[in-house]
């Protein structure tokens, strides 16, 4: 009798972990573990990062690049790298920690930042803007991307794309080139100058005239960062009516798949 009980127990245990509720528990645990420490998916909800990221781009975010956190907190278990100027990051909005934003780092701790007439100044030097080598990013844009939130008279033709050349950060060897949008004929706002405090960053959207960023709500604490944007894994022009989190398969942008976030 004693010889059969362990075999029966071993069978039930194995069945629990391979086909029973235990297998579901393991699958959920592994998924949550990967999401907590390694990679997570996000959807771009607005046009603040046009033309680099489009509305309804689905992206993967590398959560391991800067380190590992204590689960469900902003405290670091271990840090690997510091965020650098030019990187596109997802973070918790300082005014509402339940809301996630995505912006580009333009200023590091100690930097003096100033913005005037569409030109960004870092440490009293204007950041170079030049005509882009190609218009691939701009070609993806539609009038509808600029007519959200009641801007029914806005359109793609009102904007011009530039390539901005951010200077190298403290730990980088070379600067970062990326696309920005400016609105034609606007009298651009002036911001600053401000000096970024320790453990904070200055972030901006690439769509400079349509972005709520550090010019509006202030410096970003580094502890709010969730990860660095990697690439687009799904993209669509519209979502399914009544299901805004689900792409309309008839409007999928096939050419955006695996588009890297620069």
PDB file of C-alpha atoms in Angstrom:
ATOM      1  CA  UNK A   1       0.000   0.000   0.000  1.00  0.00           C
ATOM      2  CA  UNK A   2       2.773   2.365   0.891  1.00  0.00           C
ATOM      3  CA  UNK A   3       4.504   1.668  -2.440  1.00  0.00           C
ATOM      4  CA  UNK A   4       1.498   2.874  -4.476  1.00  0.00           C
ATOM      5  CA  UNK A   5       0.760   6.121  -2.608  1.00  0.00           C
ATOM      6  CA  UNK A   6       3.873   8.030  -3.667  1.00  0.00           C
ATOM      7  CA  UNK A   7       3.308   7.060  -7.303  1.00  0.00           C
ATOM      8  CA  UNK A   8      -0.291   8.253  -7.151  1.00  0.00           C
ATOM      9  CA  UNK A   9       0.829  11.479  -5.431  1.00  0.00           C
ATOM     10  CA  UNK A  10       3.592  12.045  -7.983  1.00  0.00           C
ATOM     11  CA  UNK A  11       1.106  11.581 -10.837  1.00  0.00           C
ATOM     12  CA  UNK A  12      -1.392  14.058  -9.380  1.00  0.00           C
ATOM     13  CA  UNK A  13       1.355  16.603  -8.701  1.00  0.00           C
ATOM     14  CA  UNK A  14       2.768  16.289 -12.208  1.00  0.00           C
ATOM     15  CA  UNK A  15      -0.705  16.580 -13.712  1.00  0.00           C
ATOM     16  CA  UNK A  16      -1.409  19.721 -11.628  1.00  0.00           C
ATOM     17  CA  UNK A  17       1.707  21.513 -12.904  1.00  0.00           C
ATOM     18  CA  UNK A  18       1.494  20.370 -16.527  1.00  0.00           C
ATOM     19  CA  UNK A  19      -2.234  20.263 -17.322  1.00  0.00           C
ATOM     20  CA  UNK A  20      -4.094  21.518 -14.273  1.00  0.00           C
ATOM     21  CA  UNK A  21      -4.417  24.880 -12.531  1.00  0.00           C
ATOM     22  CA  UNK A  22      -0.712  24.864 -11.752  1.00  0.00           C
ATOM     23  CA  UNK A  23       0.163  25.279 -15.441  1.00  0.00           C
ATOM     24  CA  UNK A  24      -2.072  28.352 -15.612  1.00  0.00           C
ATOM     25  CA  UNK A  25      -0.441  29.746 -12.483  1.00  0.00           C
ATOM     26  CA  UNK A  26       3.024  29.210 -13.970  1.00  0.00           C
ATOM     27  CA  UNK A  27       2.030  30.875 -17.249  1.00  0.00           C
ATOM     28  CA  UNK A  28       0.641  33.924 -15.441  1.00  0.00           C
ATOM     29  CA  UNK A  29       3.666  34.110 -13.158  1.00  0.00           C
ATOM     30  CA  UNK A  30       6.113  33.952 -16.065  1.00  0.00           C
ATOM     31  CA  UNK A  31       4.149  36.612 -18.009  1.00  0.00           C
ATOM     32  CA  UNK A  32       4.069  38.945 -15.012  1.00  0.00           C
ATOM     33  CA  UNK A  33       7.750  38.335 -14.305  1.00  0.00           C
ATOM     34  CA  UNK A  34       8.699  39.233 -17.880  1.00  0.00           C
ATOM     35  CA  UNK A  35       6.463  42.319 -17.765  1.00  0.00           C
ATOM     36  CA  UNK A  36       7.883  43.424 -14.403  1.00  0.00           C
ATOM     37  CA  UNK A  37      11.543  43.100 -15.224  1.00  0.00           C
ATOM     38  CA  UNK A  38      12.199  42.761 -18.924  1.00  0.00           C
ATOM     39  CA  UNK A  39       9.742  43.938 -21.559  1.00  0.00           C
ATOM     40  CA  UNK A  40       6.268  45.444 -21.769  1.00  0.00           C
ATOM     41  CA  UNK A  41       3.941  46.548 -24.561  1.00  0.00           C
ATOM     42  CA  UNK A  42       2.492  50.058 -24.849  1.00  0.00           C
ATOM     43  CA  UNK A  43       0.226  51.828 -27.335  1.00  0.00           C
ATOM     44  CA  UNK A  44       0.874  55.394 -28.522  1.00  0.00           C
ATOM     45  CA  UNK A  45      -2.348  57.306 -27.722  1.00  0.00           C
ATOM     46  CA  UNK A  46      -1.568  60.777 -29.098  1.00  0.00           C
ATOM     47  CA  UNK A  47       0.379  62.699 -31.720  1.00  0.00           C
ATOM     48  CA  UNK A  48       2.939  64.254 -29.358  1.00  0.00           C
ATOM     49  CA  UNK A  49       5.762  62.117 -30.785  1.00  0.00           C
ATOM     50  CA  UNK A  50       4.972  62.609 -34.480  1.00  0.00           C
ATOM     51  CA  UNK A  51       6.635  61.889 -36.840  1.00  0.00           C
ATOM     52  CA  UNK A  52       8.839  59.433 -34.910  1.00  0.00           C
ATOM     53  CA  UNK A  53       5.886  57.520 -33.430  1.00  0.00           C
ATOM     54  CA  UNK A  54       2.382  57.478 -34.878  1.00  0.00           C
ATOM     55  CA  UNK A  55      -0.972  57.334 -33.130  1.00  0.00           C
ATOM     56  CA  UNK A  56      -1.861  53.651 -32.570  1.00  0.00           C
ATOM     57  CA  UNK A  57       1.716  52.436 -32.906  1.00  0.00           C
ATOM     58  CA  UNK A  58       2.121  49.460 -30.566  1.00  0.00           C
ATOM     59  CA  UNK A  59       5.639  49.351 -29.173  1.00  0.00           C
ATOM     60  CA  UNK A  60       7.761  47.166 -26.950  1.00  0.00           C
ATOM     61  CA  UNK A  61       9.600  48.868 -24.103  1.00  0.00           C
ATOM     62  CA  UNK A  62      12.857  47.525 -22.653  1.00  0.00           C
ATOM     63  CA  UNK A  63      12.455  47.694 -18.877  1.00  0.00           C
ATOM     64  CA  UNK A  64      15.802  46.060 -18.127  1.00  0.00           C
ATOM     65  CA  UNK A  65      18.044  48.594 -19.854  1.00  0.00           C
ATOM     66  CA  UNK A  66      18.274  50.895 -16.822  1.00  0.00           C
ATOM     67  CA  UNK A  67      18.053  48.241 -14.113  1.00  0.00           C
ATOM     68  CA  UNK A  68      15.653  46.203 -11.978  1.00  0.00           C
ATOM     69  CA  UNK A  69      13.117  47.668  -9.566  1.00  0.00           C
ATOM     70  CA  UNK A  70      11.444  46.480  -6.433  1.00  0.00           C
ATOM     71  CA  UNK A  71       8.069  45.144  -7.681  1.00  0.00           C
ATOM     72  CA  UNK A  72       5.214  47.676  -7.504  1.00  0.00           C
ATOM     73  CA  UNK A  73       7.506  50.553  -6.515  1.00  0.00           C
ATOM     74  CA  UNK A  74       9.852  53.193  -7.957  1.00  0.00           C
ATOM     75  CA  UNK A  75      12.859  51.939  -5.970  1.00  0.00           C
ATOM     76  CA  UNK A  76      15.766  50.298  -7.775  1.00  0.00           C
ATOM     77  CA  UNK A  77      17.086  46.877  -6.824  1.00  0.00           C
ATOM     78  CA  UNK A  78      20.062  47.369  -9.119  1.00  0.00           C
ATOM     79  CA  UNK A  79      20.916  49.948 -11.803  1.00  0.00           C
ATOM     80  CA  UNK A  80      22.743  49.117 -15.028  1.00  0.00           C
ATOM     81  CA  UNK A  81      22.698  52.325 -17.092  1.00  0.00           C
ATOM     82  CA  UNK A  82      21.708  55.962 -16.773  1.00  0.00           C
ATOM     83  CA  UNK A  83      19.140  57.415 -19.210  1.00  0.00           C
ATOM     84  CA  UNK A  84      20.852  59.498 -21.882  1.00  0.00           C
ATOM     85  CA  UNK A  85      19.980  62.493 -23.996  1.00  0.00           C
ATOM     86  CA  UNK A  86      18.171  61.453 -27.172  1.00  0.00           C
ATOM     87  CA  UNK A  87      16.561  58.281 -25.813  1.00  0.00           C
ATOM     88  CA  UNK A  88      12.787  57.804 -26.071  1.00  0.00           C
ATOM     89  CA  UNK A  89      11.378  56.666 -22.735  1.00  0.00           C
ATOM     90  CA  UNK A  90       8.074  55.616 -21.193  1.00  0.00           C
ATOM     91  CA  UNK A  91       7.486  56.971 -17.701  1.00  0.00           C
ATOM     92  CA  UNK A  92       4.888  57.666 -15.035  1.00  0.00           C
ATOM     93  CA  UNK A  93       3.472  61.161 -15.425  1.00  0.00           C
ATOM     94  CA  UNK A  94       4.634  63.132 -12.355  1.00  0.00           C
ATOM     95  CA  UNK A  95       1.220  64.783 -11.917  1.00  0.00           C
ATOM     96  CA  UNK A  96      -0.646  61.455 -12.033  1.00  0.00           C
ATOM     97  CA  UNK A  97       1.420  58.313 -11.412  1.00  0.00           C
ATOM     98  CA  UNK A  98      -1.322  56.106 -12.863  1.00  0.00           C
ATOM     99  CA  UNK A  99      -0.835  57.686 -16.312  1.00  0.00           C
ATOM    100  CA  UNK A 100       2.025  56.732 -18.644  1.00  0.00           C
ATOM    101  CA  UNK A 101       3.722  59.203 -20.995  1.00  0.00           C
ATOM    102  CA  UNK A 102       6.285  58.739 -23.754  1.00  0.00           C
ATOM    103  CA  UNK A 103       8.774  61.512 -24.624  1.00  0.00           C
ATOM    104  CA  UNK A 104      12.369  62.073 -25.682  1.00  0.00           C
ATOM    105  CA  UNK A 105      15.133  63.028 -23.241  1.00  0.00           C
ATOM    106  CA  UNK A 106      16.688  66.328 -24.328  1.00  0.00           C
ATOM    107  CA  UNK A 107      18.313  67.420 -21.073  1.00  0.00           C
ATOM    108  CA  UNK A 108      20.350  65.615 -18.392  1.00  0.00           C
ATOM    109  CA  UNK A 109      21.094  66.700 -14.803  1.00  0.00           C
ATOM    110  CA  UNK A 110      23.119  69.920 -14.783  1.00  0.00           C
ATOM    111  CA  UNK A 111      22.114  70.948 -18.315  1.00  0.00           C
ATOM    112  CA  UNK A 112      20.821  74.439 -18.963  1.00  0.00           C
ATOM    113  CA  UNK A 113      17.819  74.252 -21.305  1.00  0.00           C
ATOM    114  CA  UNK A 114      16.219  77.074 -23.287  1.00  0.00           C
ATOM    115  CA  UNK A 115      13.655  76.989 -26.109  1.00  0.00           C
ATOM    116  CA  UNK A 116      12.896  79.893 -28.446  1.00  0.00           C
ATOM    117  CA  UNK A 117      11.374  80.250 -31.936  1.00  0.00           C
ATOM    118  CA  UNK A 118      11.454  76.518 -32.597  1.00  0.00           C
ATOM    119  CA  UNK A 119      15.104  76.118 -31.605  1.00  0.00           C
ATOM    120  CA  UNK A 120      16.287  74.183 -28.590  1.00  0.00           C
ATOM    121  CA  UNK A 121      19.337  75.490 -26.714  1.00  0.00           C
ATOM    122  CA  UNK A 122      21.393  73.212 -24.471  1.00  0.00           C
ATOM    123  CA  UNK A 123      24.087  74.787 -22.322  1.00  0.00           C
ATOM    124  CA  UNK A 124      23.760  78.057 -24.285  1.00  0.00           C
ATOM    125  CA  UNK A 125      24.356  76.376 -27.658  1.00  0.00           C
ATOM    126  CA  UNK A 126      21.601  76.051 -30.281  1.00  0.00           C
ATOM    127  CA  UNK A 127      20.813  72.472 -31.243  1.00  0.00           C
ATOM    128  CA  UNK A 128      21.353  71.995 -34.968  1.00  0.00           C
ATOM    129  CA  UNK A 129      18.301  71.530 -37.205  1.00  0.00           C
ATOM    130  CA  UNK A 130      18.747  70.388 -40.772  1.00  0.00           C
ATOM    131  CA  UNK A 131      16.703  69.173 -43.727  1.00  0.00           C
ATOM    132  CA  UNK A 132      16.126  65.406 -43.315  1.00  0.00           C
ATOM    133  CA  UNK A 133      17.944  63.027 -45.633  1.00  0.00           C
ATOM    134  CA  UNK A 134      14.601  61.401 -46.465  1.00  0.00           C
ATOM    135  CA  UNK A 135      10.934  62.026 -45.706  1.00  0.00           C
ATOM    136  CA  UNK A 136       9.987  58.458 -44.790  1.00  0.00           C
ATOM    137  CA  UNK A 137       8.642  59.451 -41.364  1.00  0.00           C
ATOM    138  CA  UNK A 138       6.673  62.396 -42.770  1.00  0.00           C
ATOM    139  CA  UNK A 139       5.116  60.193 -45.453  1.00  0.00           C
ATOM    140  CA  UNK A 140       3.229  58.210 -42.801  1.00  0.00           C
ATOM    141  CA  UNK A 141       1.369  61.280 -41.503  1.00  0.00           C
ATOM    142  CA  UNK A 142      -2.281  62.054 -42.318  1.00  0.00           C
ATOM    143  CA  UNK A 143      -4.459  65.132 -41.856  1.00  0.00           C
ATOM    144  CA  UNK A 144      -6.426  63.131 -39.278  1.00  0.00           C
ATOM    145  CA  UNK A 145      -3.339  62.952 -37.056  1.00  0.00           C
ATOM    146  CA  UNK A 146      -3.499  66.726 -36.549  1.00  0.00           C
ATOM    147  CA  UNK A 147      -7.275  67.102 -36.270  1.00  0.00           C
ATOM    148  CA  UNK A 148      -7.747  65.377 -32.939  1.00  0.00           C
ATOM    149  CA  UNK A 149      -8.949  67.217 -29.839  1.00  0.00           C
ATOM    150  CA  UNK A 150     -11.033  69.661 -31.849  1.00  0.00           C
ATOM    151  CA  UNK A 151      -8.315  70.948 -34.215  1.00  0.00           C
ATOM    152  CA  UNK A 152     -10.565  70.412 -37.228  1.00  0.00           C
ATOM    153  CA  UNK A 153      -8.855  73.061 -39.376  1.00  0.00           C
ATOM    154  CA  UNK A 154      -5.351  71.714 -38.902  1.00  0.00           C
ATOM    155  CA  UNK A 155      -3.672  69.530 -41.522  1.00  0.00           C
ATOM    156  CA  UNK A 156      -0.430  67.839 -42.480  1.00  0.00           C
ATOM    157  CA  UNK A 157       0.508  70.609 -44.919  1.00  0.00           C
ATOM    158  CA  UNK A 158       0.805  73.057 -42.015  1.00  0.00           C
ATOM    159  CA  UNK A 159       3.874  71.249 -40.687  1.00  0.00           C
ATOM    160  CA  UNK A 160       7.482  70.801 -41.710  1.00  0.00           C
ATOM    161  CA  UNK A 161       9.907  68.098 -40.640  1.00  0.00           C
ATOM    162  CA  UNK A 162      13.485  68.725 -39.536  1.00  0.00           C
ATOM    163  CA  UNK A 163      16.262  66.489 -38.323  1.00  0.00           C
ATOM    164  CA  UNK A 164      17.435  67.676 -34.922  1.00  0.00           C
ATOM    165  CA  UNK A 165      20.981  66.785 -33.862  1.00  0.00           C
ATOM    166  CA  UNK A 166      21.136  66.536 -30.082  1.00  0.00           C
ATOM    167  CA  UNK A 167      24.652  66.820 -28.608  1.00  0.00           C
ATOM    168  CA  UNK A 168      26.165  63.721 -27.032  1.00  0.00           C
ATOM    169  CA  UNK A 169      25.155  63.042 -23.455  1.00  0.00           C
ATOM    170  CA  UNK A 170      27.577  62.653 -20.573  1.00  0.00           C
ATOM    171  CA  UNK A 171      28.036  58.912 -21.183  1.00  0.00           C
ATOM    172  CA  UNK A 172      27.576  58.882 -24.978  1.00  0.00           C
ATOM    173  CA  UNK A 173      30.296  59.067 -27.621  1.00  0.00           C
ATOM    174  CA  UNK A 174      28.229  60.798 -30.293  1.00  0.00           C
ATOM    175  CA  UNK A 175      25.099  62.891 -30.647  1.00  0.00           C
ATOM    176  CA  UNK A 176      21.629  61.709 -31.523  1.00  0.00           C
ATOM    177  CA  UNK A 177      19.751  62.591 -34.710  1.00  0.00           C
ATOM    178  CA  UNK A 178      15.977  62.370 -34.738  1.00  0.00           C
ATOM    179  CA  UNK A 179      12.968  63.856 -36.522  1.00  0.00           C
ATOM    180  CA  UNK A 180      10.900  66.739 -35.173  1.00  0.00           C
ATOM    181  CA  UNK A 181       7.824  68.590 -36.434  1.00  0.00           C
ATOM    182  CA  UNK A 182       7.357  72.358 -36.397  1.00  0.00           C
ATOM    183  CA  UNK A 183       4.247  74.222 -37.457  1.00  0.00           C
ATOM    184  CA  UNK A 184       4.735  76.625 -40.355  1.00  0.00           C
ATOM    185  CA  UNK A 185       4.319  80.320 -39.689  1.00  0.00           C
ATOM    186  CA  UNK A 186       3.694  80.040 -35.959  1.00  0.00           C
ATOM    187  CA  UNK A 187       5.137  82.484 -33.472  1.00  0.00           C
ATOM    188  CA  UNK A 188       6.904  79.939 -31.351  1.00  0.00           C
ATOM    189  CA  UNK A 189       6.801  80.082 -27.600  1.00  0.00           C
ATOM    190  CA  UNK A 190       9.798  80.889 -25.423  1.00  0.00           C
ATOM    191  CA  UNK A 191      10.665  78.681 -22.480  1.00  0.00           C
ATOM    192  CA  UNK A 192      13.434  78.966 -19.910  1.00  0.00           C
ATOM    193  CA  UNK A 193      16.254  79.040 -19.357  1.00  0.00           C
ATOM    194  CA  UNK A 194      16.165  76.389 -16.607  1.00  0.00           C
ATOM    195  CA  UNK A 195      18.882  74.224 -15.092  1.00  0.00           C
ATOM    196  CA  UNK A 196      17.995  70.571 -14.560  1.00  0.00           C
ATOM    197  CA  UNK A 197      18.458  69.384 -10.957  1.00  0.00           C
ATOM    198  CA  UNK A 198      20.107  66.138  -9.869  1.00  0.00           C
ATOM    199  CA  UNK A 199      18.175  62.916 -10.521  1.00  0.00           C
ATOM    200  CA  UNK A 200      15.847  64.670 -12.962  1.00  0.00           C
ATOM    201  CA  UNK A 201      15.527  64.944 -16.745  1.00  0.00           C
ATOM    202  CA  UNK A 202      14.049  67.385 -19.244  1.00  0.00           C
ATOM    203  CA  UNK A 203      11.821  65.645 -21.813  1.00  0.00           C
ATOM    204  CA  UNK A 204      10.043  66.902 -24.918  1.00  0.00           C
ATOM    205  CA  UNK A 205       7.778  65.510 -27.603  1.00  0.00           C
ATOM    206  CA  UNK A 206       9.068  65.446 -31.183  1.00  0.00           C
ATOM    207  CA  UNK A 207       5.863  67.193 -32.300  1.00  0.00           C
ATOM    208  CA  UNK A 208       7.075  70.385 -30.673  1.00  0.00           C
ATOM    209  CA  UNK A 209       3.912  72.489 -31.007  1.00  0.00           C
ATOM    210  CA  UNK A 210       1.578  69.727 -29.799  1.00  0.00           C
ATOM    211  CA  UNK A 211       3.177  68.160 -26.761  1.00  0.00           C
ATOM    212  CA  UNK A 212       2.562  68.383 -23.030  1.00  0.00           C
ATOM    213  CA  UNK A 213       6.078  67.890 -21.704  1.00  0.00           C
ATOM    214  CA  UNK A 214       8.664  69.388 -19.346  1.00  0.00           C
ATOM    215  CA  UNK A 215       7.883  72.852 -20.704  1.00  0.00           C
ATOM    216  CA  UNK A 216       4.406  72.455 -19.222  1.00  0.00           C
ATOM    217  CA  UNK A 217       4.667  70.266 -16.107  1.00  0.00           C
ATOM    218  CA  UNK A 218       8.341  70.469 -15.146  1.00  0.00           C
ATOM    219  CA  UNK A 219      11.275  68.131 -14.691  1.00  0.00           C
ATOM    220  CA  UNK A 220      10.916  64.353 -14.804  1.00  0.00           C
ATOM    221  CA  UNK A 221      12.237  62.450 -11.764  1.00  0.00           C
ATOM    222  CA  UNK A 222      14.419  59.569 -12.958  1.00  0.00           C
ATOM    223  CA  UNK A 223      12.621  57.225 -10.592  1.00  0.00           C
ATOM    224  CA  UNK A 224       9.474  57.604 -12.729  1.00  0.00           C
ATOM    225  CA  UNK A 225      11.082  55.957 -15.765  1.00  0.00           C
ATOM    226  CA  UNK A 226       9.626  52.589 -16.788  1.00  0.00           C
ATOM    227  CA  UNK A 227      11.888  51.793 -19.732  1.00  0.00           C
ATOM    228  CA  UNK A 228      13.264  52.713 -23.151  1.00  0.00           C
ATOM    229  CA  UNK A 229      11.197  52.359 -26.320  1.00  0.00           C
ATOM    230  CA  UNK A 230      12.519  49.633 -28.646  1.00  0.00           C
ATOM    231  CA  UNK A 231      10.450  49.047 -31.786  1.00  0.00           C
ATOM    232  CA  UNK A 232       6.948  48.964 -33.262  1.00  0.00           C
ATOM    233  CA  UNK A 233       5.419  45.480 -33.346  1.00  0.00           C
ATOM    234  CA  UNK A 234       1.941  46.472 -34.546  1.00  0.00           C
ATOM    235  CA  UNK A 235       0.458  49.626 -36.037  1.00  0.00           C
ATOM    236  CA  UNK A 236      -2.904  50.713 -37.391  1.00  0.00           C
ATOM    237  CA  UNK A 237      -4.609  53.914 -38.481  1.00  0.00           C
ATOM    238  CA  UNK A 238      -7.844  53.213 -36.602  1.00  0.00           C
ATOM    239  CA  UNK A 239      -9.099  51.005 -33.793  1.00  0.00           C
ATOM    240  CA  UNK A 240     -12.249  48.894 -33.653  1.00  0.00           C
ATOM    241  CA  UNK A 241     -15.283  51.032 -32.692  1.00  0.00           C
ATOM    242  CA  UNK A 242     -16.132  50.604 -28.993  1.00  0.00           C
ATOM    243  CA  UNK A 243     -12.846  48.723 -28.497  1.00  0.00           C
ATOM    244  CA  UNK A 244     -10.163  51.466 -28.587  1.00  0.00           C
ATOM    245  CA  UNK A 245      -7.433  49.058 -27.465  1.00  0.00           C
ATOM    246  CA  UNK A 246      -7.934  46.779 -30.496  1.00  0.00           C
ATOM    247  CA  UNK A 247      -6.552  47.548 -33.962  1.00  0.00           C
ATOM    248  CA  UNK A 248      -8.919  47.565 -36.924  1.00  0.00           C
ATOM    249  CA  UNK A 249      -7.337  44.888 -39.156  1.00  0.00           C
ATOM    250  CA  UNK A 250      -8.467  46.779 -42.267  1.00  0.00           C
ATOM    251  CA  UNK A 251      -6.245  49.741 -41.353  1.00  0.00           C
ATOM    252  CA  UNK A 252      -3.040  47.965 -40.328  1.00  0.00           C
ATOM    253  CA  UNK A 253       0.168  49.745 -41.376  1.00  0.00           C
ATOM    254  CA  UNK A 254       2.141  46.698 -42.466  1.00  0.00           C
ATOM    255  CA  UNK A 255       5.218  48.739 -43.295  1.00  0.00           C
ATOM    256  CA  UNK A 256       5.555  49.868 -39.662  1.00  0.00           C
ATOM    257  CA  UNK A 257       6.206  46.372 -38.310  1.00  0.00           C
ATOM    258  CA  UNK A 258       9.599  46.178 -36.579  1.00  0.00           C
ATOM    259  CA  UNK A 259      10.182  49.885 -37.155  1.00  0.00           C
ATOM    260  CA  UNK A 260      12.854  50.860 -34.634  1.00  0.00           C
ATOM    261  CA  UNK A 261      12.340  53.848 -32.354  1.00  0.00           C
ATOM    262  CA  UNK A 262      15.187  56.279 -33.046  1.00  0.00           C
TER     263      UNK A 262
END
